[in-house]
Coordinates of C-alpha atoms (C1' of nucleotides) in Angstrom, one line a residue:
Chain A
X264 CA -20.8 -57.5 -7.3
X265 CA -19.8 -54.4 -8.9
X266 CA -19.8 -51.1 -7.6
X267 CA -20.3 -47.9 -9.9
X268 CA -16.7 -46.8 -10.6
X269 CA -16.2 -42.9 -11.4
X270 CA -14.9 -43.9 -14.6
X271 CA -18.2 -45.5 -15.5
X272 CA -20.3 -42.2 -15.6
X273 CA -21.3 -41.0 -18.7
X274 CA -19.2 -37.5 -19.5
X275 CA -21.7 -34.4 -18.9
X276 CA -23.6 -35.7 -15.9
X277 CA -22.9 -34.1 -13.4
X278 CA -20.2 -35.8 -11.6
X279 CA -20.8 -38.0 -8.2
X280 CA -18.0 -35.9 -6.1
X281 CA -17.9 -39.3 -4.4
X282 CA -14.9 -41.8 -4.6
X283 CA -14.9 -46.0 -4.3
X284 CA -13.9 -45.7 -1.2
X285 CA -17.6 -44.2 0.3
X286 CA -19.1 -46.6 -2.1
X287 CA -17.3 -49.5 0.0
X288 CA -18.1 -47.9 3.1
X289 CA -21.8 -47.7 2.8
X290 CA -21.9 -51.0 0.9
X291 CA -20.3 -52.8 4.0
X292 CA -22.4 -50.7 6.6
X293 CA -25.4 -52.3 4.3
X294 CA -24.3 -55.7 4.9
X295 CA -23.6 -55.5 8.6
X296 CA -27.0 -54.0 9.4
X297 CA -28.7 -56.4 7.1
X298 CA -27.0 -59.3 9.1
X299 CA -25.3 -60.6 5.9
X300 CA -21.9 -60.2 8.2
X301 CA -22.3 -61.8 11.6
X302 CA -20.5 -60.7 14.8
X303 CA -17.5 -62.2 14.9
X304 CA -17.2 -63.4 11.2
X305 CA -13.8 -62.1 9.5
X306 CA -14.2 -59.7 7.0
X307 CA -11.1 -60.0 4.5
X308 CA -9.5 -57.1 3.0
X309 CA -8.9 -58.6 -0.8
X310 CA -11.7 -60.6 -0.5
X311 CA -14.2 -58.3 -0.1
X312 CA -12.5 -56.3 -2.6
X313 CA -12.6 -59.5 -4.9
X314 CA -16.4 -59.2 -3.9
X315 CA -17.1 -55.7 -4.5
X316 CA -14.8 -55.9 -7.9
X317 CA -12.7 -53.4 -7.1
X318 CA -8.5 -53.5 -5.5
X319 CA -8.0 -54.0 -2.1
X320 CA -6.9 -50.3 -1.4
X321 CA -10.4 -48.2 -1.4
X322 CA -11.5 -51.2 1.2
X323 CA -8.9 -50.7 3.2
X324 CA -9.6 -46.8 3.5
X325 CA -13.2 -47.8 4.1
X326 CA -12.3 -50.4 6.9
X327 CA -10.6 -48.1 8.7
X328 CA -13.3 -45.8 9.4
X329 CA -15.6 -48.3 10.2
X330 CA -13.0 -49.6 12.4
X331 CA -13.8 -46.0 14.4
X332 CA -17.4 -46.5 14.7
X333 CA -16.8 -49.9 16.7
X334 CA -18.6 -52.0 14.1
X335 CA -15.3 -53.5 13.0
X336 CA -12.4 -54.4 15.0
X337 CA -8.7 -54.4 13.5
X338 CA -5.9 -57.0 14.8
X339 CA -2.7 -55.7 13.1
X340 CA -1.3 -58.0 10.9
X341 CA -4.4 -60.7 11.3
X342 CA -7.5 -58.6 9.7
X343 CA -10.7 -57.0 10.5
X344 CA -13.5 -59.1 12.3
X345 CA -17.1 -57.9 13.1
X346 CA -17.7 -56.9 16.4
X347 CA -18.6 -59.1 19.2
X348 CA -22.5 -59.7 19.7
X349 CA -24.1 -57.4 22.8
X350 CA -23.8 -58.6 26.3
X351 CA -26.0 -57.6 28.8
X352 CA -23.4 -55.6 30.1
X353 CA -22.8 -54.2 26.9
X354 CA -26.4 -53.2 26.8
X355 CA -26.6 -51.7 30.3
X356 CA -23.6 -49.8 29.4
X357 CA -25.1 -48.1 26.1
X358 CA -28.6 -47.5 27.6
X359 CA -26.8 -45.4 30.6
X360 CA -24.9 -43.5 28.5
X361 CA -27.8 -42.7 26.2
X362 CA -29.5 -41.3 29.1
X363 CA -26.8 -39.3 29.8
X364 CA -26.7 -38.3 26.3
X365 CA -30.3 -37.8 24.3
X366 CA -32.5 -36.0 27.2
X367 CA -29.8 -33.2 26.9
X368 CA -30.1 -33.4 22.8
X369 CA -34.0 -33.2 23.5
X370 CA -34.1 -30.2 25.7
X371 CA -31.3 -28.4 23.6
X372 CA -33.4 -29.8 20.3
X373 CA -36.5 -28.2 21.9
X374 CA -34.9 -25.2 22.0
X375 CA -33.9 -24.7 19.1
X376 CA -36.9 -26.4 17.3
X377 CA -37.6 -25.0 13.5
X378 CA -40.7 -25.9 11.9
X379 CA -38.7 -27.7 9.4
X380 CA -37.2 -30.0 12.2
X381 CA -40.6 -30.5 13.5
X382 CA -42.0 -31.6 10.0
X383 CA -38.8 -34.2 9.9
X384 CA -39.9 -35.4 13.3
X385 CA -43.3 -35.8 12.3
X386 CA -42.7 -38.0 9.5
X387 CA -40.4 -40.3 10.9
X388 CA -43.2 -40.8 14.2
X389 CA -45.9 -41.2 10.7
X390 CA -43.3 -43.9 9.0
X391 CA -42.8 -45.8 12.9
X392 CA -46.4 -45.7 13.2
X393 CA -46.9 -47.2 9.7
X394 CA -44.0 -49.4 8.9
X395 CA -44.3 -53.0 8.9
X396 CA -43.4 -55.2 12.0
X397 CA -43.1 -58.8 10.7
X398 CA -40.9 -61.7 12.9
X399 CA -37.9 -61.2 9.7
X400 CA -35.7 -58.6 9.9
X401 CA -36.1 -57.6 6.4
X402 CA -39.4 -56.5 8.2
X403 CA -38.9 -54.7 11.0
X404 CA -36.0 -53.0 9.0
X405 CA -37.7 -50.0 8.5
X406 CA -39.5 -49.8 11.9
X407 CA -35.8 -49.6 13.1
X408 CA -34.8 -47.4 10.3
X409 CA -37.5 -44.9 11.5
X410 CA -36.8 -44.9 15.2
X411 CA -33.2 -44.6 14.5
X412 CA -34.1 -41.4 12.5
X413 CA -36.1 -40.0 14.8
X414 CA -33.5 -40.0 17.6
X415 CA -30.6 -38.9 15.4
X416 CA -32.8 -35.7 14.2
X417 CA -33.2 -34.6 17.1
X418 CA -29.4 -34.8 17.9
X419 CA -29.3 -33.1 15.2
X420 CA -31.7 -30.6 16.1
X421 CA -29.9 -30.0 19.4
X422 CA -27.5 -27.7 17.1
X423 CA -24.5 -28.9 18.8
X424 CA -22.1 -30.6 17.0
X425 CA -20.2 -32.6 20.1
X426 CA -23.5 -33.8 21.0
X427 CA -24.2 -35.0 17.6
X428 CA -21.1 -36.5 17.7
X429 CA -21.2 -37.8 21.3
X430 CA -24.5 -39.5 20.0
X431 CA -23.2 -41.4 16.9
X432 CA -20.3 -43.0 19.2
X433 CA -22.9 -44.6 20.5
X434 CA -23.2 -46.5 17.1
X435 CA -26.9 -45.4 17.7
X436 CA -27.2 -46.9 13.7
X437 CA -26.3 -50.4 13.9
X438 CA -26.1 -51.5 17.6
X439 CA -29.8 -50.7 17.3
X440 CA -30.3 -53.0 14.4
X441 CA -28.0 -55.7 16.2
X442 CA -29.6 -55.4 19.6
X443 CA -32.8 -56.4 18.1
X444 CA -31.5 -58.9 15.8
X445 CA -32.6 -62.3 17.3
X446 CA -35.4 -61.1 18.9
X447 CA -37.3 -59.2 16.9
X448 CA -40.1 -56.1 18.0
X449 CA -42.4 -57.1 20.7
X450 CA -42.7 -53.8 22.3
X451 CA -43.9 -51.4 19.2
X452 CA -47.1 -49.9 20.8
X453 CA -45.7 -49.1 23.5
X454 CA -42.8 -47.2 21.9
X455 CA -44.7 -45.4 19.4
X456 CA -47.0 -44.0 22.5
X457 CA -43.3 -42.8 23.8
X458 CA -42.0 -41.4 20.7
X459 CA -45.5 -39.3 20.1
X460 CA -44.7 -38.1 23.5
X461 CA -41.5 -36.9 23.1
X462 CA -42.6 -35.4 19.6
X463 CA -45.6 -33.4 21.3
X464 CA -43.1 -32.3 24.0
X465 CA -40.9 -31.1 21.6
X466 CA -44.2 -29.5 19.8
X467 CA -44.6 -27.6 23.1
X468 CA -41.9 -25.8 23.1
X469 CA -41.1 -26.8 26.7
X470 CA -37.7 -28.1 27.2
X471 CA -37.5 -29.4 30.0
X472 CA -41.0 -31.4 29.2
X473 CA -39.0 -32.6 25.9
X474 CA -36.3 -33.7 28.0
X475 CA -38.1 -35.9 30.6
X476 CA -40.5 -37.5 28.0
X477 CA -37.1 -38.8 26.1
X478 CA -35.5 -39.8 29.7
X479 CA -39.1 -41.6 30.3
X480 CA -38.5 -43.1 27.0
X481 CA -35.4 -44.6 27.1
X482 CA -35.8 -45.8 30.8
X483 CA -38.7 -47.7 29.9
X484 CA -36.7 -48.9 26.3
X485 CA -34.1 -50.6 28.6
X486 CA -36.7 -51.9 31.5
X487 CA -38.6 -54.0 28.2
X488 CA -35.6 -55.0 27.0
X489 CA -34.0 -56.3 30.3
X490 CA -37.8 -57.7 30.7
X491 CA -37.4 -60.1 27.6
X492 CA -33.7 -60.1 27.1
X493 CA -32.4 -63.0 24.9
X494 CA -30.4 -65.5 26.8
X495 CA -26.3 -64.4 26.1
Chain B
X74 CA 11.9 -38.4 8.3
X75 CA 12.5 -42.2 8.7
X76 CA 10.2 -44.5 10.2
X77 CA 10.8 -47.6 11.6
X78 CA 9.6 -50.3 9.2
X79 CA 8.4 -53.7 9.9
X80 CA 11.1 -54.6 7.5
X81 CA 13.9 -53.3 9.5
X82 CA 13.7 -54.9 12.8
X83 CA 16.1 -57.9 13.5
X84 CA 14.7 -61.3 12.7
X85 CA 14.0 -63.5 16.2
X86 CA 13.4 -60.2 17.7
X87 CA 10.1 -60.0 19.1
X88 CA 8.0 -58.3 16.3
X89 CA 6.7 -54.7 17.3
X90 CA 3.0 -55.8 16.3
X91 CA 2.1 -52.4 14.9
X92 CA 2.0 -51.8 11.0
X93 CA 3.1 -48.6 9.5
X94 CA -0.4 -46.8 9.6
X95 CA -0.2 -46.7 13.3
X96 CA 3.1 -45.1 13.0
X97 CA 1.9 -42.4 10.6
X98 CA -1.5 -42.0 12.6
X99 CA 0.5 -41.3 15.6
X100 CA 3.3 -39.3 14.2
X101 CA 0.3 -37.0 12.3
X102 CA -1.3 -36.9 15.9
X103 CA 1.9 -35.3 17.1
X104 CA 2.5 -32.6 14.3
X105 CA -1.4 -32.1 15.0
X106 CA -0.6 -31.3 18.8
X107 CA 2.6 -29.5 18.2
X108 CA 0.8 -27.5 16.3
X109 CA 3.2 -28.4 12.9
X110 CA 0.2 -28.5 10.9
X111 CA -1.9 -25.4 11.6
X112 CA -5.5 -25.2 10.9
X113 CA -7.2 -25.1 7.5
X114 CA -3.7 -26.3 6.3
X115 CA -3.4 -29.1 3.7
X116 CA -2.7 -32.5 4.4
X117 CA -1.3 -33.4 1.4
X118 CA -0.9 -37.6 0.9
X119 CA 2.1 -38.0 -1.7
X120 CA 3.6 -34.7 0.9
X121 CA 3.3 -36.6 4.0
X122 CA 4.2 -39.9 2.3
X123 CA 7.8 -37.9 1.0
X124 CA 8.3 -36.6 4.7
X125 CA 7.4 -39.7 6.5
X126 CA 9.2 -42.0 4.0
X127 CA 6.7 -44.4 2.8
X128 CA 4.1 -44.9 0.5
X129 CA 1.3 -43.1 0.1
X130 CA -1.2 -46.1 1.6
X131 CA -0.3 -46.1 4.9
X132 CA -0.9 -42.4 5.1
X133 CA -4.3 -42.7 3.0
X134 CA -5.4 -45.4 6.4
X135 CA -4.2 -42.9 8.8
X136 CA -6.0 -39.7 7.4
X137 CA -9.3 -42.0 7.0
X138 CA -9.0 -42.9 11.0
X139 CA -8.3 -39.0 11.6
X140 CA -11.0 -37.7 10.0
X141 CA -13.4 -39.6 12.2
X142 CA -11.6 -37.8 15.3
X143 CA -13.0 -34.5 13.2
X144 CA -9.4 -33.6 13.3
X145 CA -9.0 -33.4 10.0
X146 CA -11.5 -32.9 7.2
X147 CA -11.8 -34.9 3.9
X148 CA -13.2 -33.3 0.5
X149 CA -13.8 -35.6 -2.1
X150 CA -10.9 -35.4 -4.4
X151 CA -9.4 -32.1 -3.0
X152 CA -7.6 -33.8 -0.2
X153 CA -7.4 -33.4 3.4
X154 CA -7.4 -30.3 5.7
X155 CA -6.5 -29.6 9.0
X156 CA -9.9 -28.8 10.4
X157 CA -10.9 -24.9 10.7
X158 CA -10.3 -22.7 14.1
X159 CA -12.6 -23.2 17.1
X160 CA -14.8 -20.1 17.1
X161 CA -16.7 -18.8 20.0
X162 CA -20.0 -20.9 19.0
X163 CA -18.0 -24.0 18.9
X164 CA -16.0 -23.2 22.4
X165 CA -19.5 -22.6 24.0
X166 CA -20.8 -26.5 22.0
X167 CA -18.1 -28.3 23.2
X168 CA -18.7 -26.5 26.9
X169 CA -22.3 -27.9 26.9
X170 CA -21.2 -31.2 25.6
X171 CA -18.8 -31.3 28.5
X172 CA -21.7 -30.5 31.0
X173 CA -23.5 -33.3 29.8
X174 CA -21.1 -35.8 29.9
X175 CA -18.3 -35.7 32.3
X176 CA -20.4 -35.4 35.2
X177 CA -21.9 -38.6 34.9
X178 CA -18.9 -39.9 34.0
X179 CA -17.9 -38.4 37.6
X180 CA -20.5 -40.0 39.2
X181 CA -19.7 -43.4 37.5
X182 CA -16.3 -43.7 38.0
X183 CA -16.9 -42.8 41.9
X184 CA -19.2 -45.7 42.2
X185 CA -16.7 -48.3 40.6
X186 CA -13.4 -46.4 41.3
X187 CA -10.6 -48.8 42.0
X188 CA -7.3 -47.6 44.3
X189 CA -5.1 -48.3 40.9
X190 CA -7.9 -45.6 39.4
X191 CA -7.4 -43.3 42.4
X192 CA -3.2 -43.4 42.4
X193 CA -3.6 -42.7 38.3
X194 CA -6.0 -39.9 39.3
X195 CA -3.3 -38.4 41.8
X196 CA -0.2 -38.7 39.5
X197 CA -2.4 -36.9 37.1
X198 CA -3.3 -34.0 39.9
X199 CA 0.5 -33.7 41.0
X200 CA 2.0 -33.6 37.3
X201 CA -0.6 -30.5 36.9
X202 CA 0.6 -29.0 40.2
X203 CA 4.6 -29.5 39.0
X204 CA 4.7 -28.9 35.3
X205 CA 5.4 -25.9 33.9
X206 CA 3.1 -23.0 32.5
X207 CA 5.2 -20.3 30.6
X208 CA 4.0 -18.8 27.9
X209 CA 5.4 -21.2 25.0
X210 CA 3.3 -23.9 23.5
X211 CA 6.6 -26.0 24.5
X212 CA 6.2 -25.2 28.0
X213 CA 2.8 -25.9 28.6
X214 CA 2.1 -28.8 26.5
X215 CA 2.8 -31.1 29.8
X216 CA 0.1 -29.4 31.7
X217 CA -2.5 -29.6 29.2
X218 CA -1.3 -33.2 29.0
X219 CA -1.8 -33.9 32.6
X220 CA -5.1 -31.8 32.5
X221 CA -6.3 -34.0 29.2
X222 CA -5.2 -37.2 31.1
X223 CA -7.1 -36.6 34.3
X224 CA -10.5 -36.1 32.7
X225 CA -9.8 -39.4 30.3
X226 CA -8.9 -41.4 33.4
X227 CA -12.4 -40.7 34.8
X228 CA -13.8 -41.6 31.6
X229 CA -12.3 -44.6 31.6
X230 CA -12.8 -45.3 35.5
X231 CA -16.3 -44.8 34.4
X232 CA -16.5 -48.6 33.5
X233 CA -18.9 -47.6 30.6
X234 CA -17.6 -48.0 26.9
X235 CA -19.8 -46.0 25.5
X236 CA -19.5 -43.3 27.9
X237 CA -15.5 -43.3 27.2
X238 CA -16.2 -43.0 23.6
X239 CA -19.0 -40.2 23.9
X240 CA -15.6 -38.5 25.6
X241 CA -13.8 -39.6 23.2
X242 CA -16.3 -38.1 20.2
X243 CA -15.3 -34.9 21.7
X244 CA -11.6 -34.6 20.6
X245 CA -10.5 -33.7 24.4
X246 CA -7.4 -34.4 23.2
X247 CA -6.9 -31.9 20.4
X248 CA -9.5 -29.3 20.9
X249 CA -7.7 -28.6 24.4
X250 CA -4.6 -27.9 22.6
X251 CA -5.8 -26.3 20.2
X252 CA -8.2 -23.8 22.1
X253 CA -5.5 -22.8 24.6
X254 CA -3.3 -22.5 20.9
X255 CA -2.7 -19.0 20.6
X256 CA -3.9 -18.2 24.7
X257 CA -1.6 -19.7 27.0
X258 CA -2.5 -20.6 30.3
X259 CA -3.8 -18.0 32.7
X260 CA -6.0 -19.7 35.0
X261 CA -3.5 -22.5 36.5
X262 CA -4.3 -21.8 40.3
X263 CA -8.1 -21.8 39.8
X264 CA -7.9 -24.8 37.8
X265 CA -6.0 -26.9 39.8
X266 CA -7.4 -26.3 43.0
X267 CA -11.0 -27.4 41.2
X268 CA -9.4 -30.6 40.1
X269 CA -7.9 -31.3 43.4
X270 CA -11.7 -30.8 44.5
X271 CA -12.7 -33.4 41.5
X272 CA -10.4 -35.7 43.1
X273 CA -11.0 -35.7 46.7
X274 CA -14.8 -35.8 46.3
X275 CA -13.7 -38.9 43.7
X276 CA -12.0 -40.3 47.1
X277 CA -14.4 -39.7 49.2
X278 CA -17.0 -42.6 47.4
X279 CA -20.0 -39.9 47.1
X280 CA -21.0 -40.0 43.4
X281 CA -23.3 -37.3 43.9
X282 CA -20.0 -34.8 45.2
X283 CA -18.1 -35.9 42.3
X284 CA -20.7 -35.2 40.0
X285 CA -21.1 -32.0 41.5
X286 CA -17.2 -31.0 41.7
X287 CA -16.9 -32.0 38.2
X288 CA -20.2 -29.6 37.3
X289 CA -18.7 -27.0 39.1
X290 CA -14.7 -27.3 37.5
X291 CA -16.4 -27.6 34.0
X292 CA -18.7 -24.6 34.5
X293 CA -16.1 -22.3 35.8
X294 CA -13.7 -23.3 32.9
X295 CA -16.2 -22.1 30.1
X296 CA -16.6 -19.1 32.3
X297 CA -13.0 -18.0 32.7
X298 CA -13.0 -18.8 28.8
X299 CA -15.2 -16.7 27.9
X300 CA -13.8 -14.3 30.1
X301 CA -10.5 -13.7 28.0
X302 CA -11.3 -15.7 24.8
X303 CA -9.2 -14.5 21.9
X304 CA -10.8 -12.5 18.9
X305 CA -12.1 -14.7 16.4
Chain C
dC8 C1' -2.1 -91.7 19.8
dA9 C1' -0.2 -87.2 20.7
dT10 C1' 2.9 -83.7 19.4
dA11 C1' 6.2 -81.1 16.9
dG12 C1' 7.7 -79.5 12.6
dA13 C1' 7.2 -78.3 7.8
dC14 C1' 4.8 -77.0 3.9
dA15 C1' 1.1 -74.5 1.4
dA16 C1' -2.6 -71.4 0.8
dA17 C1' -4.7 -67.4 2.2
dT18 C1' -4.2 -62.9 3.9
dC19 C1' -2.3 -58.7 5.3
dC20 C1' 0.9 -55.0 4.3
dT21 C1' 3.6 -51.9 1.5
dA22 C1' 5.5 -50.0 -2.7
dT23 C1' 5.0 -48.5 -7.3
dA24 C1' 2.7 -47.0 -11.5
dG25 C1' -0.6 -44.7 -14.1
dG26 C1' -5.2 -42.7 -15.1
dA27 C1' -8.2 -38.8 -13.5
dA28 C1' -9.3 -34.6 -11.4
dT29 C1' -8.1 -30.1 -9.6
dG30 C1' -5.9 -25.4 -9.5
dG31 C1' -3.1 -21.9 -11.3
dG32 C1' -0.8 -19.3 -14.9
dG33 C1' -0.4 -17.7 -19.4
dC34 C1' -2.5 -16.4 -23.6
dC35 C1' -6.0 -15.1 -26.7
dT36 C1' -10.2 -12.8 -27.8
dC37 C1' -13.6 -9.2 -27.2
Chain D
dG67 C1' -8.5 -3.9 -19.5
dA68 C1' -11.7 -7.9 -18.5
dG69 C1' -13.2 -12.3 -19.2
dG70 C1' -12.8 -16.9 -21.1
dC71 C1' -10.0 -20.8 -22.6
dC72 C1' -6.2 -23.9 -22.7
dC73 C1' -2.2 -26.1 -20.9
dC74 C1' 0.6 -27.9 -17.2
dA75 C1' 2.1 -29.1 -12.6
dT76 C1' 0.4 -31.0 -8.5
dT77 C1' -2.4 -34.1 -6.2
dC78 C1' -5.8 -37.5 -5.5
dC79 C1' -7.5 -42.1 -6.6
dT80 C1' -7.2 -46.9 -8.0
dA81 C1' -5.0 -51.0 -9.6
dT82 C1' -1.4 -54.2 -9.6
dA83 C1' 2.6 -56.7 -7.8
dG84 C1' 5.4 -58.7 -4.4
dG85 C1' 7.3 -59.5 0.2
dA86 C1' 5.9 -60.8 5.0
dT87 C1' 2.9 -63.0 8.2
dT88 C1' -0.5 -66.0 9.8
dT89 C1' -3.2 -70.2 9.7
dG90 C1' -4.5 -74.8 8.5
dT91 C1' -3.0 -79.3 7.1
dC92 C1' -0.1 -82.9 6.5
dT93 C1' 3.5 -85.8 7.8
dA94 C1' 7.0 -87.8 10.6
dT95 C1' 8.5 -89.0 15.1
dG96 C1' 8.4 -90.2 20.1

DNA sequence: CATAGACAAATCCTATAGGAATGGGGCCTC
DNA sequence: GAGGCCCCATTCCTATAGGATTTGTCTATG
């Protein structure tokens, strides 16, 4: 594979203000939400930089934020590996904290609402509501792609940055893709009914409304989920 | 500046297990706290490379794991900066972040707190009571240490990863440091005598108290803040 | 057959070198 | 005198090379 190198843009354009090193970033968060690296498989320093065609130095730099996100884990002197698959402990763990966590973004989000942030809203409910839910993952990519979206906007929305923060430690992003990735979306009429409920809630302009139709939400995410959990 | 190298160590001695990124992350982390490297500063990679004695890829790792602790900021091309001062809207973020979060991870770590936890919790308590407060960063960098440490040891007593790294997305660490930077402490008395509270509802086993005590330390904090908070 | 030791390949880690971009200072032009 | 242009020093960014470490395999020995 070959990334697009700074050097290879034609003089004039205007330039990409972007270095290898976020190339190899995003190009390894690609592969580990399309599955392509499995939890627990190594993921060598020169050879994905023999992969990517480029040295072994932007790859480090990128590793080393991913190692901060929890996606990757670093042994010194032995390598990178992907992170573990998802206990249930592991998932009991993350759905606590995001209900410590994204009832407080909604009812700050709701707040704080603009119409713009609405619109967003709107259309990644629209794009849930319309995407494609096939057994594959390559199909029910952009289901999760949409739902991710939505609850990052409104983090977002909440206008405050440690709560933004707080919620991508969660790896929001690609636990979500990995929770799912065996079992694929059984539940999807029932969580767009919950997502159009926390968007109207928001729409009211109630916060506190907002705030318990997310906490409804992400109870009732985890009591499915524990419901039909795949075996460990 | 020298720093140990993997190269120097006597052979058959048991190997130190750490490559020379974590020794420039942590030594960065210190000039951070010590407030060496004030903020909007440059970071400059060959610089730090000269000062620390070693090559210039170690320090690239470090500053990409840094930047993810929002510690320092990263401009395509330009370099890295020590990020900006906290202004009043930030203080009052971070304080609603801190309402969010810590309390539950109060009430957490009182269901699953362990006597180890508790002692750790205590030692923390009496090196706040004992250190000293003048008016020197030097002299009250221990009790900004203890205070840090107490809050991160019910974070971790929490028993909840993601919980600890919600904390963690924070920057307890620094921002404490760095908001008390040009302040000093005025509020010892108060302070302590709401985290002895913290503590003895932790002892007591009633989540709800903890919770509660924890509310109550967090809220007066950002009130007494705001109280005397220095000019922007 | 099991185990310990040695060799080899792969990998990580660091240093060095050089191309590329940025920022500042001086100079020229209008 | 103001504005634009060019040059140069500094710094970032990437590639390459080589030493150090780990791991798998193979062999020899008890």
């Amino acid at each position: 594979m070959k990334l697009a190198s700074s050097r290879d843009r034609a003089p004039g354009r205007p330039v990409s203000r972007q270095v290898l090193a976020d190339h190899v970033y995003e190009e390894l968060l690609a592969w580990l939400m399309d599955g392509r690296l499995e939890p627990g498989a190594a993921v060598s320093i020169d050879g994905t930089a023999r992969e990517l065609d480029v040295s072994p130095t932007p790859v480090r730099e990128a590793l080393a934020r991913l190692e901060h996100t929890g996606m990757v884990r670093r042994v010194a002197l032995k390598g990178y590996r992907v992170a573990p698959v998802f206990t249930r402990e592991d998932f009991a763990e993350l759905m606590e904290a995001r209900l410590a966590i994204e009832p407080v973004n909604a009812r700050l989000a709701c707040s704080r609402m603009t119409p713009e942030g609405l619109a967003d809203l709107r259309g990644a409910v629209k794009d849930l509501e319309t995407a494609p839910r096939g057994p594959s993952f390559a199909e029910f990519r952009d289901y999760l792609e949409a739902d991710e979206r939505f609850h990052k906007l409104i983090a977002e929305q909440s206008g405050n940055q440690f709560m933004l923060s707080a919620y991508n430690a969660l790896g929001g992003q690609v636990q979500r893709f990995r929770l799912f990735g065996g079992v694929g979306i059984t539940d999807a009429e029932q969580a767009i009914a919950e997502h159009q409920a926390v968007f109207e809630a928001l729409a009211s302009g109630d916060p506190e409304q907002a705030a318990a139709a997310m906490e409804d939400h992400v109870q009732k995410v985890r009591a499915r989920a524990i419901a039909d959990a795949p075996a460990d």
